[in-house]
Tab-separated table of C-alpha atoms in Angstrom:
chain	number	residue	atom	x	y	z
A	1	MET	CA	-11.204	-0.861	7.656
A	2	THR	CA	-11.358	2.036	5.215
A	3	ARG	CA	-7.872	3.131	4.105
A	4	VAL	CA	-7.415	6.775	3.110
A	5	ALA	CA	-4.315	8.473	1.708
A	6	LEU	CA	-3.514	12.086	2.630
A	7	ILE	CA	-1.160	14.097	0.407
A	8	ALA	CA	-0.540	17.847	0.194
A	9	HIS	CA	1.855	20.038	-1.716
A	10	ASP	CA	3.857	22.490	0.393
A	11	ASP	CA	1.541	25.484	-0.155
A	12	GLU	CA	-1.470	23.299	0.679
A	13	LYS	CA	-0.132	21.741	3.898
A	14	PRO	CA	-1.801	24.351	6.158
A	15	GLU	CA	-5.143	23.572	4.487
A	16	MET	CA	-4.531	19.835	4.981
A	17	ILE	CA	-3.759	20.385	8.675
A	18	ASP	CA	-6.947	22.413	9.071
A	19	LEU	CA	-8.940	19.706	7.266
A	20	ALA	CA	-7.407	16.975	9.456
A	21	GLN	CA	-8.206	18.939	12.607
A	22	SER	CA	-11.777	19.636	11.473
A	23	TYR	CA	-12.345	15.985	10.483
A	24	GLU	CA	-10.238	14.365	13.198
A	25	ALA	CA	-13.135	12.304	14.563
A	26	THR	CA	-13.975	11.023	11.077
A	27	LEU	CA	-10.348	10.355	10.150
A	28	SER	CA	-9.705	8.501	13.412
A	29	ALA	CA	-12.039	5.730	12.192
A	30	PHE	CA	-9.888	5.221	9.071
A	31	ASP	CA	-6.544	3.566	8.439
A	32	LEU	CA	-4.475	6.549	7.262
A	33	VAL	CA	-1.442	6.656	4.995
A	34	GLY	CA	0.307	9.685	3.582
A	35	THR	CA	3.409	11.139	2.081
A	36	GLY	CA	6.365	12.097	4.290
A	37	THR	CA	6.064	15.657	5.514
A	38	THR	CA	2.279	15.768	5.221
A	39	SER	CA	1.976	12.704	7.489
A	40	LYS	CA	4.509	14.067	9.949
A	41	ARG	CA	2.691	17.394	10.241
A	42	ILE	CA	-0.741	15.792	10.608
A	43	MET	CA	0.529	13.569	13.429
A	44	ALA	CA	2.255	16.518	15.143
A	45	GLU	CA	-0.843	18.715	15.014
A	46	THR	CA	-3.601	16.147	15.659
A	47	GLY	CA	-4.045	12.948	17.606
A	48	LEU	CA	-4.107	10.919	14.383
A	49	THR	CA	-1.714	8.160	13.389
A	50	VAL	CA	-0.656	8.177	9.743
A	51	GLU	CA	1.530	5.541	8.090
A	52	ARG	CA	4.345	7.543	6.521
A	53	LYS	CA	5.545	6.885	3.004
A	54	GLU	CA	8.379	8.762	1.280
A	55	SER	CA	7.844	12.398	0.366
A	56	GLY	CA	6.200	12.901	-3.024
A	57	PRO	CA	9.380	13.815	-4.943
A	58	MET	CA	11.176	10.826	-3.387
A	59	GLY	CA	8.537	8.310	-4.557
A	60	GLY	CA	5.725	8.654	-2.017
A	61	ASP	CA	3.091	9.364	-4.671
A	62	MET	CA	4.174	6.212	-6.494
A	63	GLN	CA	4.067	4.146	-3.278
A	64	ILE	CA	0.478	5.248	-2.724
A	65	GLY	CA	-0.308	4.615	-6.410
A	66	ALA	CA	0.952	1.053	-5.981
A	67	GLU	CA	-1.469	0.571	-3.078
A	68	VAL	CA	-4.302	1.871	-5.272
A	69	ALA	CA	-3.362	-0.677	-7.948
A	70	GLU	CA	-3.335	-3.420	-5.290
A	71	GLY	CA	-6.836	-2.436	-4.136
A	72	ARG	CA	-5.592	-1.279	-0.725
A	73	ILE	CA	-6.706	2.394	-0.877
A	74	ASP	CA	-10.368	3.392	-0.613
A	75	GLY	CA	-9.950	7.131	-1.161
A	76	ILE	CA	-7.354	9.860	-1.528
A	77	VAL	CA	-7.254	13.487	-0.447
A	78	PHE	CA	-4.511	15.139	-2.491
A	79	LEU	CA	-4.496	18.888	-1.931
A	80	ARG	CA	-2.474	19.975	-4.962
A	81	ASP	CA	-1.001	23.350	-5.771
A	82	PRO	CA	-2.301	23.864	-9.320
A	83	LEU	CA	-0.322	27.058	-9.849
A	84	THR	CA	3.175	25.733	-9.136
A	85	ALA	CA	5.069	23.312	-11.360
A	86	GLN	CA	6.161	20.219	-9.453
A	87	PRO	CA	9.431	18.416	-10.218
A	88	HIS	CA	7.668	15.052	-9.894
A	89	GLU	CA	4.711	15.949	-12.148
A	90	PRO	CA	4.888	12.591	-14.006
A	91	ASP	CA	4.393	10.770	-10.682
A	92	ILE	CA	1.420	13.003	-9.856
A	93	SER	CA	-0.154	12.342	-13.262
A	94	ALA	CA	0.378	8.605	-12.812
A	95	LEU	CA	-1.337	8.689	-9.399
A	96	LEU	CA	-4.327	10.566	-10.814
A	97	ARG	CA	-4.544	8.120	-13.718
A	98	ILE	CA	-4.357	5.008	-11.513
A	99	CYS	CA	-7.193	6.390	-9.372
A	100	ASP	CA	-9.305	6.754	-12.514
A	101	VAL	CA	-8.394	3.247	-13.721
A	102	HIS	CA	-9.338	1.665	-10.379
A	103	ASP	CA	-12.314	3.967	-9.678
A	104	VAL	CA	-10.849	5.264	-6.407
A	105	PRO	CA	-12.306	8.592	-5.256
A	106	LEU	CA	-9.709	11.367	-5.366
A	107	ALA	CA	-10.268	14.832	-3.919
A	108	THR	CA	-7.947	17.660	-4.927
A	109	THR	CA	-9.692	20.592	-3.201
A	110	ARG	CA	-10.973	21.236	0.314
A	111	THR	CA	-14.610	21.030	-0.753
A	112	SER	CA	-14.169	17.784	-2.675
A	113	ALA	CA	-12.145	16.389	0.251
A	114	GLU	CA	-15.039	17.012	2.606
A	115	TYR	CA	-17.417	15.184	0.260
A	116	VAL	CA	-15.057	12.221	-0.139
A	117	LEU	CA	-14.417	11.926	3.610
A	118	GLU	CA	-18.111	12.186	4.457
A	119	GLY	CA	-18.973	9.612	1.781
A	120	LEU	CA	-16.323	7.180	2.987
A	121	ALA	CA	-17.508	7.654	6.573
A	122	ARG	CA	-21.074	6.835	5.490
A	123	ASP	CA	-19.842	3.708	3.688
A	124	GLU	CA	-17.855	2.672	6.783
A	125	ALA	CA	-20.939	3.138	8.983
A	126	ASP	CA	-23.075	1.075	6.570
A	127	ASP	CA	-20.628	-1.854	6.780
């Protein structure tokens, strides 16, 4: 089953919720994992189940990065706030780098998220 990670910075959580609601049917076919509050909010506002990791600043980004390195993540939607400095910026950079190293698709905007989700759904249907 396709495994997708969902992560959103605080200012981007409303956009993530809207994306999850709009793509609920697509996301329901995936095994979902996400960082703490993002996962909690998605589950509260949709019918989706998301495996919760720690929040990003508490190591959640690194937990998801470890799964990428283990080959357990097929794609990531990480709606980042590019205008606000994050206290765990080194963890964020490491996650982005590990996605590049392992050729895992990573979307950081709503538009790129839609492309990644639609592409992963097509791959899932082809299997």
